[in-house]
mmCIF file of C-alpha atoms in Angstrom:
data_model
loop_
_atom_site.group_PDB
_atom_site.id
_atom_site.type_symbol
_atom_site.label_atom_id
_atom_site.label_comp_id
_atom_site.label_asym_id
_atom_site.label_seq_id
_atom_site.Cartn_x
_atom_site.Cartn_y
_atom_site.Cartn_z
ATOM 1 C CA MET A 1 -0.191 -0.302 0.193
ATOM 2 C CA LYS A 2 2.603 2.602 0.775
ATOM 3 C CA SER A 3 3.978 2.026 -2.542
ATOM 4 C CA VAL A 4 1.084 2.638 -4.458
ATOM 5 C CA ILE A 5 0.626 6.127 -2.400
ATOM 6 C CA SER A 6 4.126 7.123 -3.081
ATOM 7 C CA LEU A 7 4.004 6.178 -6.420
ATOM 8 C CA LEU A 8 1.337 7.974 -6.652
ATOM 9 C CA ASN A 9 2.678 10.989 -5.094
ATOM 10 C CA ARG A 10 5.728 11.367 -7.246
ATOM 11 C CA ALA A 11 3.520 11.100 -10.544
ATOM 12 C CA ALA A 12 1.860 14.015 -9.028
ATOM 13 C CA HIS A 13 4.953 16.750 -9.017
ATOM 14 C CA PRO A 14 5.532 17.089 -12.774
ATOM 15 C CA GLU A 15 7.972 19.285 -12.059
ATOM 16 C CA ARG A 16 10.266 16.378 -10.354
ATOM 17 C CA ALA A 17 12.636 14.739 -12.598
ATOM 18 C CA SER A 18 11.522 11.180 -10.802
ATOM 19 C CA VAL A 19 8.307 11.283 -12.573
ATOM 20 C CA ASP A 20 9.510 10.415 -16.123
ATOM 21 C CA ASN A 21 10.950 7.146 -14.099
ATOM 22 C CA VAL A 22 7.847 6.964 -12.405
ATOM 23 C CA ILE A 23 5.213 7.331 -15.517
ATOM 24 C CA HIS A 24 7.372 4.671 -17.613
ATOM 25 C CA SER A 25 7.911 2.267 -14.841
ATOM 26 C CA LYS A 26 5.837 -1.068 -15.073
ATOM 27 C CA ASP A 27 4.402 -0.167 -11.799
ATOM 28 C CA TRP A 28 2.993 2.373 -12.975
ATOM 29 C CA GLU A 29 1.227 0.871 -15.851
ATOM 30 C CA ILE A 30 -0.055 -1.760 -13.120
ATOM 31 C CA VAL A 31 -1.619 1.389 -11.394
ATOM 32 C CA GLU A 32 -3.098 2.955 -14.503
ATOM 33 C CA ASP A 33 -4.833 -0.458 -15.393
ATOM 34 C CA VAL A 34 -6.362 -0.639 -12.356
ATOM 35 C CA PHE A 35 -7.813 2.871 -12.531
ATOM 36 C CA ALA A 36 -8.818 1.999 -15.822
ATOM 37 C CA THR A 37 -11.179 -0.939 -15.080
ATOM 38 C CA ILE A 38 -12.424 0.582 -12.159
ATOM 39 C CA GLY A 39 -13.384 3.708 -14.326
ATOM 40 C CA LYS A 40 -14.531 5.579 -11.438
ATOM 41 C CA PHE A 41 -11.209 7.605 -10.445
ATOM 42 C CA THR A 42 -8.093 8.899 -12.140
ATOM 43 C CA PRO A 43 -4.634 8.401 -10.228
ATOM 44 C CA GLU A 44 -4.486 12.280 -9.630
ATOM 45 C CA SER A 45 -8.276 12.450 -8.069
ATOM 46 C CA PHE A 46 -7.971 9.224 -6.067
ATOM 47 C CA ARG A 47 -5.076 10.781 -4.317
ATOM 48 C CA SER A 48 -6.485 14.186 -3.631
ATOM 49 C CA ASN A 49 -9.934 13.322 -2.452
ATOM 50 C CA ARG A 50 -9.931 9.547 -1.276
ATOM 51 C CA LEU A 51 -6.296 9.267 -0.111
ATOM 52 C CA PRO A 52 -6.522 11.584 2.850
ATOM 53 C CA LEU A 53 -9.503 9.440 3.402
ATOM 54 C CA LEU A 54 -6.850 6.806 5.349
ATOM 55 C CA SER A 55 -6.323 10.035 7.882
ATOM 56 C CA LEU A 56 -9.824 10.497 9.198
ATOM 57 C CA PRO A 57 -10.199 9.440 12.561
ATOM 58 C CA GLU A 58 -11.713 5.812 13.146
ATOM 59 C CA ASP A 59 -14.983 6.647 14.625
ATOM 60 C CA VAL A 60 -15.193 8.649 11.070
ATOM 61 C CA LEU A 61 -13.749 6.135 8.667
ATOM 62 C CA GLU A 62 -15.619 3.031 9.741
ATOM 63 C CA PRO A 63 -19.481 4.372 8.832
ATOM 64 C CA LEU A 64 -17.488 5.576 5.418
ATOM 65 C CA ARG A 65 -16.181 2.210 4.999
ATOM 66 C CA GLU A 66 -19.820 0.734 5.374
ATOM 67 C CA GLY A 67 -21.393 3.250 2.850
ATOM 68 C CA ALA A 68 -23.151 4.550 5.952
ATOM 69 C CA ILE A 69 -22.082 8.100 5.086
ATOM 70 C CA ALA A 70 -20.596 9.571 2.062
ATOM 71 C CA TYR A 71 -16.340 10.671 2.064
ATOM 72 C CA THR A 72 -17.676 14.221 1.461
ATOM 73 C CA LYS A 73 -19.612 14.538 4.520
ATOM 74 C CA GLY A 74 -17.117 12.316 6.695
ATOM 75 C CA ARG A 75 -14.204 15.049 6.115
ATOM 76 C CA ALA A 76 -16.677 17.402 7.489
ATOM 77 C CA ILE A 77 -17.403 15.937 10.407
ATOM 78 C CA ALA A 78 -13.931 14.905 11.296
ATOM 79 C CA ARG A 79 -12.719 18.754 10.926
ATOM 80 C CA VAL A 80 -14.354 18.538 14.850
ATOM 81 C CA LYS A 81 -11.536 17.733 17.214
ATOM 82 C CA ASP A 82 -13.669 16.781 19.939
ATOM 83 C CA ASP A 83 -14.090 12.927 20.170
ATOM 84 C CA ARG A 84 -17.288 13.404 21.926
ATOM 85 C CA GLU A 85 -18.898 16.015 19.791
ATOM 86 C CA ARG A 86 -17.931 14.304 16.475
ATOM 87 C CA ARG A 87 -19.617 10.980 17.726
ATOM 88 C CA LYS A 88 -22.862 12.739 18.217
ATOM 89 C CA LEU A 89 -22.548 14.844 15.011
ATOM 90 C CA LEU A 90 -21.836 11.583 13.046
ATOM 91 C CA ASP A 91 -24.602 9.876 14.541
ATOM 92 C CA SER A 92 -26.701 12.668 13.860
ATOM 93 C CA ALA A 93 -25.890 13.181 10.405
ATOM 94 C CA ILE A 94 -26.706 9.539 9.716
ATOM 95 C CA GLU A 95 -29.735 9.250 11.560
ATOM 96 C CA GLU A 96 -30.531 12.203 10.120
ATOM 97 C CA ASN A 97 -29.057 12.418 6.644
ATOM 98 C CA LEU A 98 -28.115 15.349 6.695
ATOM 99 C CA SER A 99 -27.114 17.139 4.173
ATOM 100 C CA LEU A 100 -23.458 18.317 3.359
ATOM 101 C CA SER A 101 -24.536 22.505 4.156
ATOM 102 C CA GLN A 102 -26.073 21.042 7.348
ATOM 103 C CA ILE A 103 -23.339 19.222 8.245
ATOM 104 C CA LYS A 104 -21.070 22.134 7.789
ATOM 105 C CA GLU A 105 -23.109 24.476 9.270
ATOM 106 C CA ARG A 106 -23.460 21.974 12.715
ATOM 107 C CA VAL A 107 -19.604 21.563 12.462
ATOM 108 C CA ALA A 108 -19.277 25.783 12.694
ATOM 109 C CA ARG A 109 -21.699 25.728 15.480
ATOM 110 C CA VAL A 110 -20.065 23.240 17.262
ATOM 111 C CA LYS A 111 -16.254 24.302 17.018
ATOM 112 C CA SER A 112 -17.346 27.917 17.747
ATOM 113 C CA ARG A 113 -19.074 26.634 21.005
ATOM 114 C CA LEU A 114 -15.937 24.433 21.540
ATOM 115 C CA SER A 115 -13.395 27.271 21.313
ATOM 116 C CA GLN A 116 -15.437 29.635 23.718
ATOM 117 C CA GLY A 117 -13.785 30.497 26.680
ATOM 118 C CA ASN A 118 -15.965 32.903 28.893
ATOM 119 C CA GLU A 119 -19.169 34.393 28.904
ATOM 120 C CA GLY A 120 -18.587 37.601 27.134
ATOM 121 C CA GLU A 121 -16.484 35.808 24.228
ATOM 122 C CA LYS A 122 -19.295 33.090 23.853
ATOM 123 C CA ASP A 123 -22.106 35.252 23.220
ATOM 124 C CA LEU A 124 -19.755 37.242 20.527
ATOM 125 C CA ASN A 125 -18.693 33.928 18.807
ATOM 126 C CA SER A 126 -22.379 32.865 19.335
ATOM 127 C CA LEU A 127 -23.560 36.061 17.556
ATOM 128 C CA LYS A 128 -21.086 35.612 14.801
ATOM 129 C CA GLY A 129 -21.665 32.190 14.106
ATOM 130 C CA ARG A 130 -25.832 33.035 13.690
ATOM 131 C CA VAL A 131 -24.958 35.707 11.263
ATOM 132 C CA ASP A 132 -22.569 33.736 9.201
ATOM 133 C CA VAL A 133 -25.070 30.966 8.963
ATOM 134 C CA ILE A 134 -27.834 33.821 8.371
ATOM 135 C CA TYR A 135 -25.617 34.576 5.337
ATOM 136 C CA ARG A 136 -25.448 31.476 3.682
ATOM 137 C CA ARG A 137 -28.961 30.594 4.382
ATOM 138 C CA MET A 138 -30.135 33.845 2.666
ATOM 139 C CA LYS A 139 -27.446 33.338 -0.499
ATOM 140 C CA GLN A 140 -29.315 30.246 -1.251
ATOM 141 C CA SER A 141 -33.040 31.105 -0.375
ATOM 142 C CA LYS A 142 -35.866 32.048 -2.628
ATOM 143 C CA VAL A 143 -35.997 35.676 -0.517
ATOM 144 C CA TRP A 144 -34.563 36.962 -4.068
ATOM 145 C CA ASP A 145 -37.437 35.929 -5.939
ATOM 146 C CA ASP A 146 -40.368 37.833 -4.136
ATOM 147 C CA PRO A 147 -40.701 41.220 -4.129
ATOM 148 C CA LYS A 148 -41.710 41.830 -0.572
ATOM 149 C CA LYS A 149 -39.520 39.782 0.939
ATOM 150 C CA ARG A 150 -36.647 41.517 -1.135
ATOM 151 C CA LYS A 151 -38.232 45.116 0.107
ATOM 152 C CA GLN A 152 -37.883 44.092 3.590
ATOM 153 C CA LEU A 153 -34.281 42.192 3.345
ATOM 154 C CA ASP A 154 -33.275 45.424 1.782
ATOM 155 C CA LYS A 155 -34.657 47.355 4.937
ATOM 156 C CA LEU A 156 -32.761 45.011 7.338
ATOM 157 C CA LEU A 157 -29.659 45.611 5.179
ATOM 158 C CA LYS A 158 -30.411 49.404 5.574
ATOM 159 C CA ASN A 159 -30.365 48.842 9.626
ATOM 160 C CA LEU A 160 -27.370 47.158 9.970
ATOM 161 C CA GLU A 161 -25.340 49.447 7.111
ATOM 162 C CA ALA A 162 -26.495 52.298 9.774
ATOM 163 C CA LEU A 163 -25.538 50.143 12.991
ATOM 164 C CA LEU A 164 -22.093 49.413 11.112
ATOM 165 C CA GLU A 165 -21.309 53.440 10.470
ATOM 166 C CA VAL A 166 -22.193 53.909 14.224
ATOM 167 C CA ASN A 167 -19.421 51.713 15.187
ATOM 168 C CA GLU A 168 -16.864 52.902 12.571
#
């Protein structure tokens, strides 16, 4: 396994002189044949997207291997370093079939909550987190299609702009 990883990593760097030796080797032909047979990946996409999955925490790696969760969701969940919080998020993601964007929002909330120190900082981080979540949701919502809602949004934005000008 390590020799295949090394081969993929060497082939990924065309600026290095050893790439010609890699690409023209019998081992590389075997690797290319395997990827051609599978047909789903290229060696480069596998190296950059799937190989890093091997370094995910075991509690995330297990459901990935079982097919209980997509690799993109697993990578997002693995960003939570606290084992207990990560496990809770992982269980929720599987049970509720959360989308990747929902998982990313929850990861942001968990990370924000875990990074908070005292109460004043906690309130500030929570407020900033809420603004981030609202901003992402607003950009994706259909509020832009409804003239009445767009008008309300414009009013709210003017209030926010005024608030920011006062504090500058």
